[in-house]
Amino acid sequence: FSVLKKEADRGEPVDPRLVADQADAMKAQVEHYLHRARIAAQTGGTAFRTDIAETLGRLVKVMRKLNPDKSIALELPAAPPAFAGEKEDFEEICGNLLENACKWADERIRVGLTNTPGDDRSFTISVDDDGPGIAAAQRTQALRRGQRLDETKPGTGLGLSIVVETVEAYKGHVSLGESEMGGLRVTLILPRARTAP
């Protein structure tokens, strides 16, 4: 909004592309905050269960088709836990991370799922790539809404921040680090659904 207001105050014709870009960004923000309100309204209500293995498997399959030049490995434990949340939210979180990894990876991406050590109420997902990574000093900035560290790549800068805010709405955690593959590692800690009786 502030960008459009500033352009209008100049009293000169506004570039239609700028208007379209800002409208898309505002729409994404409105949808995101409505989404967060829905999560908050559901917290403490009916327990949701999402099959992680099935959802991740389908997302990886789609990303392989969209990015045939990238190798995407999925590593799951023998008995994967279930996510204590809605399937659509889990898809948005992991879909954003996979899309981001495919955008930046040179060739390889790895998605791993493990139980969080010492905590039977959560699980950990890591997404690694062999791209350029993000310098330690820039990792906090990269998680902020609308921050883009490289303007040469397409995007709005909302992807990682949406992941952070959705994960935090579920009382989870997101961190960025250096991958042993040479690029970025994104680590998520998410709530684990209770074992079905």
XYZ file of C-alpha atoms in Angstrom:
197
model
C 0.000 0.000 0.000
C 2.760 2.464 0.962
C 4.491 1.933 -2.399
C 1.300 2.724 -4.334
C 0.539 5.733 -2.100
C 4.024 7.112 -2.675
C 3.693 6.692 -6.450
C 0.255 8.348 -6.446
C 1.563 11.303 -4.410
C 4.142 11.985 -7.120
C 1.300 12.992 -9.444
C 2.772 11.104 -12.397
C 1.467 8.078 -14.338
C 2.106 4.833 -12.455
C 3.702 1.837 -14.153
C 0.948 -0.831 -14.570
C 3.460 -3.557 -13.724
C 4.161 -1.894 -10.378
C 0.441 -1.759 -9.608
C 0.006 -5.437 -10.557
C 2.987 -6.515 -8.453
C 1.807 -4.565 -5.421
C -1.758 -5.850 -5.818
C -0.467 -9.431 -5.896
C 1.622 -8.787 -2.778
C -1.358 -7.257 -0.926
C -3.595 -10.158 -1.927
C -1.021 -12.639 -0.648
C -0.761 -10.780 2.653
C -4.530 -10.597 3.157
C -4.920 -14.310 2.389
C -2.062 -15.134 4.718
C -3.507 -13.233 7.691
C -6.940 -14.755 7.121
C -5.176 -18.116 7.095
C -3.451 -17.355 10.409
C -6.767 -16.311 11.949
C -8.242 -19.662 10.912
C -5.377 -21.559 12.525
C -5.762 -19.553 15.741
C -9.502 -20.246 15.810
C -8.868 -23.979 15.498
C -6.179 -24.183 18.167
C -7.500 -26.098 21.104
C -10.385 -27.485 19.109
C -10.646 -30.695 17.133
C -7.291 -32.431 16.744
C -6.126 -32.668 13.142
C -3.885 -35.385 11.757
C -1.963 -35.173 8.506
C -0.174 -38.111 6.934
C 3.330 -36.712 6.504
C 4.723 -39.491 4.341
C 1.859 -39.304 1.835
C 1.879 -35.504 1.677
C 5.650 -35.142 1.365
C 5.779 -37.950 -1.202
C 3.205 -36.200 -3.372
C 4.899 -32.797 -3.065
C 8.289 -34.261 -3.990
C 6.761 -36.052 -6.978
C 5.253 -32.781 -8.236
C 8.520 -30.888 -7.752
C 10.440 -33.572 -9.651
C 8.092 -33.130 -12.601
C 8.378 -29.335 -12.473
C 12.167 -29.434 -12.065
C 13.477 -32.375 -14.138
C 16.998 -30.951 -13.954
C 17.093 -31.329 -10.155
C 17.594 -34.465 -8.071
C 15.201 -34.467 -5.086
C 15.713 -37.143 -2.433
C 13.154 -37.909 0.273
C 14.344 -39.685 3.427
C 11.633 -40.971 5.774
C 11.840 -43.135 8.909
C 10.231 -46.570 8.952
C 7.272 -45.273 10.966
C 6.753 -41.574 10.142
C 4.816 -39.514 12.699
C 1.678 -37.557 11.798
C 1.474 -33.763 11.829
C -0.884 -32.312 14.429
C -2.428 -29.853 12.004
C -4.289 -29.377 8.768
C -3.075 -30.933 5.546
C -3.357 -27.623 3.658
C -1.083 -25.917 6.177
C 1.510 -28.685 5.986
C 1.384 -28.535 2.177
C 1.885 -24.763 2.213
C 4.835 -24.986 4.588
C 6.655 -27.783 2.757
C 5.602 -26.624 -0.702
C 7.156 -23.201 -0.104
C 10.388 -24.757 1.148
C 10.651 -27.198 -1.759
C 9.912 -24.491 -4.295
C 12.570 -22.283 -2.737
C 15.109 -25.120 -2.703
C 14.413 -25.930 -6.359
C 14.881 -22.269 -7.247
C 18.313 -22.055 -5.641
C 19.795 -25.562 -5.843
C 22.459 -26.298 -8.427
C 21.488 -29.951 -8.803
C 20.541 -31.658 -5.544
C 17.884 -31.294 -2.847
C 17.271 -33.563 0.125
C 14.205 -33.645 2.366
C 14.615 -35.493 5.651
C 12.198 -36.349 8.442
C 13.249 -37.383 11.946
C 11.714 -37.525 15.385
C 12.902 -34.617 17.520
C 15.491 -35.988 20.002
C 14.154 -36.031 23.562
C 10.694 -34.794 22.558
C 7.863 -37.177 21.730
C 5.506 -34.274 20.972
C 7.314 -32.960 17.881
C 9.215 -33.998 14.758
C 11.871 -32.351 12.612
C 11.935 -31.772 8.874
C 15.089 -30.588 7.121
C 15.344 -29.332 3.547
C 18.901 -29.181 2.183
C 20.211 -27.975 -1.159
C 23.569 -27.599 -2.881
C 23.043 -23.992 -3.966
C 24.851 -20.828 -2.821
C 23.258 -20.850 0.644
C 22.676 -17.759 2.788
C 25.439 -16.074 4.783
C 24.985 -16.359 8.563
C 24.625 -12.578 8.886
C 21.699 -12.562 6.427
C 19.671 -15.511 7.736
C 17.540 -13.507 10.161
C 16.759 -10.988 7.437
C 15.784 -13.772 5.020
C 13.008 -14.889 7.379
C 11.369 -11.453 7.487
C 8.258 -10.714 5.446
C 8.971 -9.285 2.005
C 12.761 -9.572 2.249
C 14.501 -10.639 -0.956
C 18.264 -11.120 -0.811
C 18.624 -11.520 -4.583
C 16.412 -9.496 -6.936
C 17.564 -11.567 -9.931
C 15.340 -14.469 -8.864
C 11.544 -14.285 -9.296
C 9.327 -14.037 -6.237
C 7.761 -11.667 -3.725
C 9.986 -12.404 -0.740
C 6.970 -13.770 1.153
C 7.679 -17.503 0.940
C 10.001 -18.019 3.917
C 8.166 -15.533 6.124
C 4.859 -17.293 5.422
C 6.513 -20.562 6.410
C 7.794 -18.980 9.639
C 4.456 -17.445 10.595
C 2.464 -20.602 9.817
C 4.914 -22.804 11.728
C 4.891 -20.410 14.696
C 1.078 -20.404 14.669
C 1.395 -24.131 15.415
C 3.952 -23.337 18.156
C 6.746 -24.747 16.024
C 10.133 -23.345 15.042
C 12.090 -22.548 11.849
C 15.850 -22.093 11.584
C 18.305 -21.571 8.735
C 21.786 -23.030 8.639
C 24.521 -24.381 6.419
C 23.866 -27.684 4.701
C 26.506 -30.391 4.466
C 25.586 -30.338 0.761
C 27.106 -26.854 0.571
C 23.948 -24.757 0.343
C 21.129 -23.876 2.702
C 19.515 -26.079 5.328
C 16.048 -25.127 6.539
C 15.022 -26.948 9.706
C 11.433 -27.120 10.932
C 10.183 -28.391 14.267
C 6.456 -29.129 14.125
C 3.917 -30.667 16.524
C 3.435 -34.376 16.363
C -0.084 -35.827 16.476
C -0.833 -38.195 19.306
C -0.687 -41.871 18.488
C -4.102 -43.123 17.475
C -5.668 -45.361 20.127
